[in-house]
Structures are given as C-alpha cells and as structure tokens.
C-alpha cells in the first residue's frame, strides 16, 4: 500500500508541475481510496473533494464515484443526511 501511495504522490507532483491535473483525477480518487481503506476519513474526503473540483461536470463517471465514496465516508461517520445527499448526487 505504501508503494502505491508513493507512486500516486509522484504522479500528482508531476501533473501539478505540468498543469495536467484534470487528466489525473483518477489518481486523486485512488489516493482517496487508500486513505479510506486506512480509515483516515478526513484525508480521504480531501482527495475525493479534489476529484469533484478537477473532474467538474466533464467526467460524469468520476464525479459519481467521488460522490459515492464521500457518501460512504459520511455514512461511516454517522452523518446520514450528508451521506444521503452525496448518494443522490452520485445518481
């Protein structure tokens, strides 16, 4: 897991350097999944929120996945209204 995180971090640094972040929303998503798997919800939320900013409305699948994962995190934290809202946005 640490190696994957290291590689994703390198990809993000490179994408920022070359202003290619929009092409690497999936990398942010994958880092969010790593943090989510480690139960580090706050960091996972940061990365999923970044996916929403980067993907905008252009990548509907990526946006839906991010909303679904944000909903799952809020569900785990007991924020049911927020969770439900993100689940609706994922549809």
Short mmCIF file of N, CA and C in Angstrom, two decimals:
data_model
loop_
_atom_site.label_atom_id
_atom_site.label_comp_id
_atom_site.label_asym_id
_atom_site.label_seq_id
_atom_site.Cartn_x
_atom_site.Cartn_y
_atom_site.Cartn_z
N UNK A 1 0.83 -1.19 0.00
CA UNK A 1 0.00 0.00 0.00
C UNK A 1 0.87 1.25 0.00
N UNK A 2 1.96 1.24 0.73
CA UNK A 2 2.83 2.41 0.79
C UNK A 2 3.46 2.70 -0.57
N UNK A 3 3.85 1.65 -1.31
CA UNK A 3 4.45 1.86 -2.63
C UNK A 3 3.43 2.51 -3.56
N UNK A 4 2.20 2.03 -3.52
CA UNK A 4 1.16 2.62 -4.37
C UNK A 4 0.99 4.09 -4.04
N UNK A 5 0.94 4.39 -2.76
CA UNK A 5 0.79 5.78 -2.34
C UNK A 5 1.96 6.62 -2.83
N UNK A 6 3.16 6.09 -2.73
CA UNK A 6 4.35 6.82 -3.20
C UNK A 6 4.25 7.12 -4.69
N UNK A 7 3.86 6.12 -5.48
CA UNK A 7 3.75 6.32 -6.92
C UNK A 7 2.66 7.33 -7.26
N UNK A 8 1.52 7.23 -6.59
CA UNK A 8 0.44 8.20 -6.84
C UNK A 8 0.89 9.61 -6.47
N UNK A 9 1.63 9.74 -5.40
CA UNK A 9 2.12 11.06 -4.98
C UNK A 9 3.06 11.65 -6.03
N UNK A 10 3.90 10.82 -6.62
CA UNK A 10 4.79 11.28 -7.69
C UNK A 10 3.97 11.74 -8.89
N UNK A 11 2.96 10.98 -9.25
CA UNK A 11 2.10 11.35 -10.38
C UNK A 11 1.44 12.70 -10.13
N UNK A 12 0.98 12.92 -8.92
CA UNK A 12 0.32 14.21 -8.61
C UNK A 12 1.32 15.36 -8.70
N UNK A 13 2.52 15.17 -8.18
CA UNK A 13 3.53 16.24 -8.28
C UNK A 13 3.83 16.56 -9.74
N UNK A 14 3.98 15.54 -10.55
CA UNK A 14 4.27 15.75 -11.97
C UNK A 14 3.09 16.43 -12.66
N UNK A 15 1.87 15.98 -12.36
CA UNK A 15 0.70 16.57 -13.01
C UNK A 15 0.53 18.04 -12.63
N UNK A 16 0.87 18.39 -11.39
CA UNK A 16 0.80 19.80 -10.98
C UNK A 16 1.88 20.61 -11.68
N UNK A 17 3.06 20.05 -11.77
CA UNK A 17 4.17 20.75 -12.40
C UNK A 17 3.86 21.08 -13.86
N UNK A 18 3.26 20.14 -14.56
CA UNK A 18 2.95 20.34 -15.98
C UNK A 18 1.51 20.81 -16.22
N UNK A 19 0.81 21.17 -15.14
CA UNK A 19 -0.56 21.67 -15.22
C UNK A 19 -1.48 20.67 -15.95
N UNK A 20 -1.38 19.42 -15.57
CA UNK A 20 -2.16 18.35 -16.18
C UNK A 20 -3.10 17.67 -15.18
N UNK A 21 -3.44 18.37 -14.12
CA UNK A 21 -4.24 17.75 -13.06
C UNK A 21 -5.57 17.19 -13.56
N UNK A 22 -6.20 17.86 -14.52
CA UNK A 22 -7.50 17.39 -15.00
C UNK A 22 -7.42 16.00 -15.59
N UNK A 23 -6.27 15.64 -16.12
CA UNK A 23 -6.09 14.32 -16.71
C UNK A 23 -5.84 13.25 -15.66
N UNK A 24 -5.59 13.66 -14.42
CA UNK A 24 -5.23 12.70 -13.40
C UNK A 24 -6.19 12.70 -12.22
N UNK A 25 -7.45 12.99 -12.47
CA UNK A 25 -8.46 12.93 -11.41
C UNK A 25 -8.52 11.52 -10.82
N UNK A 26 -8.27 10.51 -11.64
CA UNK A 26 -8.28 9.14 -11.16
C UNK A 26 -7.20 8.89 -10.12
N UNK A 27 -6.09 9.58 -10.24
CA UNK A 27 -5.01 9.43 -9.26
C UNK A 27 -5.46 9.96 -7.91
N UNK A 28 -6.11 11.13 -7.91
CA UNK A 28 -6.63 11.68 -6.66
C UNK A 28 -7.66 10.71 -6.06
N UNK A 29 -8.49 10.15 -6.94
CA UNK A 29 -9.51 9.20 -6.49
C UNK A 29 -8.85 7.98 -5.82
N UNK A 30 -7.81 7.46 -6.44
CA UNK A 30 -7.14 6.29 -5.88
C UNK A 30 -6.47 6.58 -4.55
N UNK A 31 -5.90 7.77 -4.41
CA UNK A 31 -5.32 8.14 -3.12
C UNK A 31 -6.42 8.25 -2.07
N UNK A 32 -7.56 8.79 -2.46
CA UNK A 32 -8.70 8.84 -1.54
C UNK A 32 -9.12 7.45 -1.09
N UNK A 33 -9.08 6.49 -2.02
CA UNK A 33 -9.42 5.11 -1.67
C UNK A 33 -8.41 4.52 -0.69
N UNK A 34 -7.13 4.85 -0.89
CA UNK A 34 -6.11 4.35 0.04
C UNK A 34 -6.37 4.90 1.44
N UNK A 35 -6.58 6.21 1.54
CA UNK A 35 -6.85 6.80 2.85
C UNK A 35 -8.14 6.24 3.45
N UNK A 36 -9.16 6.05 2.62
CA UNK A 36 -10.40 5.47 3.11
C UNK A 36 -10.19 4.07 3.65
N UNK A 37 -9.39 3.28 2.95
CA UNK A 37 -9.09 1.93 3.41
C UNK A 37 -8.34 1.91 4.73
N UNK A 38 -7.59 2.99 5.00
CA UNK A 38 -6.87 3.11 6.26
C UNK A 38 -7.73 3.77 7.34
N UNK A 39 -8.99 4.03 7.00
CA UNK A 39 -9.95 4.68 7.90
C UNK A 39 -9.53 6.10 8.27
N UNK A 40 -8.73 6.73 7.41
CA UNK A 40 -8.35 8.13 7.59
C UNK A 40 -9.34 8.95 6.76
N UNK A 41 -10.55 9.08 7.32
CA UNK A 41 -11.66 9.68 6.59
C UNK A 41 -11.42 11.12 6.18
N UNK A 42 -10.80 11.90 7.05
CA UNK A 42 -10.60 13.31 6.73
C UNK A 42 -9.70 13.48 5.51
N UNK A 43 -8.62 12.71 5.45
CA UNK A 43 -7.72 12.80 4.28
C UNK A 43 -8.42 12.26 3.04
N UNK A 44 -9.16 11.19 3.18
CA UNK A 44 -9.89 10.63 2.04
C UNK A 44 -10.87 11.66 1.49
N UNK A 45 -11.57 12.35 2.38
CA UNK A 45 -12.51 13.39 1.93
C UNK A 45 -11.81 14.48 1.16
N UNK A 46 -10.63 14.88 1.61
CA UNK A 46 -9.86 15.92 0.90
C UNK A 46 -9.62 15.51 -0.55
N UNK A 47 -9.22 14.26 -0.73
CA UNK A 47 -8.89 13.81 -2.09
C UNK A 47 -10.14 13.62 -2.94
N UNK A 48 -11.23 13.13 -2.35
CA UNK A 48 -12.46 12.98 -3.12
C UNK A 48 -13.04 14.35 -3.49
N UNK A 49 -12.93 15.31 -2.58
CA UNK A 49 -13.38 16.68 -2.90
C UNK A 49 -12.54 17.26 -4.04
N UNK A 50 -11.26 16.96 -4.04
CA UNK A 50 -10.38 17.41 -5.12
C UNK A 50 -10.80 16.80 -6.45
N UNK A 51 -11.22 15.54 -6.42
CA UNK A 51 -11.73 14.90 -7.64
C UNK A 51 -12.92 15.67 -8.17
N UNK A 52 -13.83 16.08 -7.28
CA UNK A 52 -15.01 16.84 -7.72
C UNK A 52 -14.60 18.16 -8.36
N UNK A 53 -13.60 18.82 -7.79
CA UNK A 53 -13.13 20.08 -8.37
C UNK A 53 -12.49 19.86 -9.73
N UNK A 54 -11.65 18.85 -9.82
CA UNK A 54 -10.91 18.60 -11.05
C UNK A 54 -11.82 18.10 -12.16
N UNK A 55 -12.65 17.13 -11.84
CA UNK A 55 -13.48 16.49 -12.87
C UNK A 55 -14.62 17.39 -13.31
N UNK A 56 -15.06 18.28 -12.42
CA UNK A 56 -16.16 19.17 -12.76
C UNK A 56 -17.36 18.39 -13.26
N UNK A 57 -17.95 18.84 -14.32
CA UNK A 57 -19.09 18.11 -14.88
C UNK A 57 -18.69 17.34 -16.14
N UNK A 58 -17.40 17.41 -16.49
CA UNK A 58 -16.95 16.78 -17.71
C UNK A 58 -16.81 15.27 -17.62
N UNK A 59 -16.46 14.75 -16.47
CA UNK A 59 -16.25 13.32 -16.30
C UNK A 59 -17.31 12.79 -15.34
N UNK A 60 -18.47 12.49 -15.89
CA UNK A 60 -19.62 12.13 -15.06
C UNK A 60 -19.38 10.87 -14.22
N UNK A 61 -18.68 9.90 -14.79
CA UNK A 61 -18.41 8.68 -14.04
C UNK A 61 -17.50 8.96 -12.84
N UNK A 62 -16.46 9.74 -13.05
CA UNK A 62 -15.53 10.07 -11.96
C UNK A 62 -16.25 10.88 -10.88
N UNK A 63 -17.11 11.81 -11.28
CA UNK A 63 -17.87 12.61 -10.31
C UNK A 63 -18.80 11.70 -9.51
N UNK A 64 -19.48 10.77 -10.18
CA UNK A 64 -20.39 9.85 -9.48
C UNK A 64 -19.63 8.98 -8.49
N UNK A 65 -18.47 8.49 -8.90
CA UNK A 65 -17.65 7.67 -7.99
C UNK A 65 -17.21 8.46 -6.77
N UNK A 66 -16.81 9.71 -6.99
CA UNK A 66 -16.38 10.54 -5.86
C UNK A 66 -17.53 10.78 -4.90
N UNK A 67 -18.71 11.11 -5.44
CA UNK A 67 -19.88 11.32 -4.56
C UNK A 67 -20.23 10.05 -3.80
N UNK A 68 -20.15 8.91 -4.46
CA UNK A 68 -20.44 7.64 -3.80
C UNK A 68 -19.47 7.40 -2.64
N UNK A 69 -18.19 7.63 -2.88
CA UNK A 69 -17.21 7.41 -1.82
C UNK A 69 -17.33 8.42 -0.69
N UNK A 70 -17.65 9.66 -1.02
CA UNK A 70 -17.89 10.67 0.02
C UNK A 70 -19.11 10.25 0.85
N UNK A 71 -20.15 9.78 0.17
CA UNK A 71 -21.34 9.29 0.88
C UNK A 71 -21.00 8.14 1.82
N UNK A 72 -20.14 7.24 1.38
CA UNK A 72 -19.74 6.12 2.23
C UNK A 72 -18.99 6.59 3.47
N UNK A 73 -18.13 7.58 3.29
CA UNK A 73 -17.38 8.11 4.43
C UNK A 73 -18.33 8.77 5.43
N UNK A 74 -19.24 9.59 4.92
CA UNK A 74 -20.19 10.24 5.83
C UNK A 74 -21.08 9.21 6.52
N UNK A 75 -21.42 8.15 5.83
CA UNK A 75 -22.21 7.08 6.45
C UNK A 75 -21.42 6.45 7.61
N UNK A 76 -20.15 6.16 7.37
CA UNK A 76 -19.29 5.60 8.43
C UNK A 76 -19.18 6.54 9.62
N UNK A 77 -19.18 7.84 9.35
CA UNK A 77 -19.04 8.83 10.42
C UNK A 77 -20.37 9.13 11.11
N UNK A 78 -21.47 8.58 10.57
CA UNK A 78 -22.78 8.80 11.18
C UNK A 78 -23.48 10.06 10.73
N UNK A 79 -22.98 10.69 9.66
CA UNK A 79 -23.63 11.89 9.11
C UNK A 79 -24.57 11.45 7.99
N UNK A 80 -25.73 10.96 8.39
CA UNK A 80 -26.63 10.31 7.44
C UNK A 80 -27.21 11.26 6.40
N UNK A 81 -27.54 12.49 6.80
CA UNK A 81 -28.08 13.45 5.84
C UNK A 81 -27.05 13.80 4.76
N UNK A 82 -25.82 14.03 5.19
CA UNK A 82 -24.76 14.34 4.23
C UNK A 82 -24.51 13.14 3.32
N UNK A 83 -24.53 11.96 3.91
CA UNK A 83 -24.31 10.74 3.14
C UNK A 83 -25.38 10.60 2.06
N UNK A 84 -26.62 10.75 2.45
CA UNK A 84 -27.74 10.61 1.52
C UNK A 84 -27.65 11.64 0.39
N UNK A 85 -27.26 12.86 0.74
CA UNK A 85 -27.11 13.91 -0.26
C UNK A 85 -26.07 13.52 -1.32
N UNK A 86 -24.95 12.98 -0.89
CA UNK A 86 -23.92 12.57 -1.84
C UNK A 86 -24.34 11.35 -2.64
N UNK A 87 -25.10 10.46 -2.03
CA UNK A 87 -25.61 9.32 -2.79
C UNK A 87 -26.55 9.79 -3.91
N UNK A 88 -27.40 10.77 -3.59
CA UNK A 88 -28.28 11.33 -4.63
C UNK A 88 -27.47 11.98 -5.75
N UNK A 89 -26.42 12.71 -5.36
CA UNK A 89 -25.59 13.36 -6.37
C UNK A 89 -24.83 12.36 -7.24
N UNK A 90 -24.65 11.17 -6.73
CA UNK A 90 -23.97 10.13 -7.49
C UNK A 90 -24.85 9.56 -8.61
N UNK A 91 -26.15 9.74 -8.46
CA UNK A 91 -27.07 9.15 -9.47
C UNK A 91 -27.06 9.89 -10.78
#
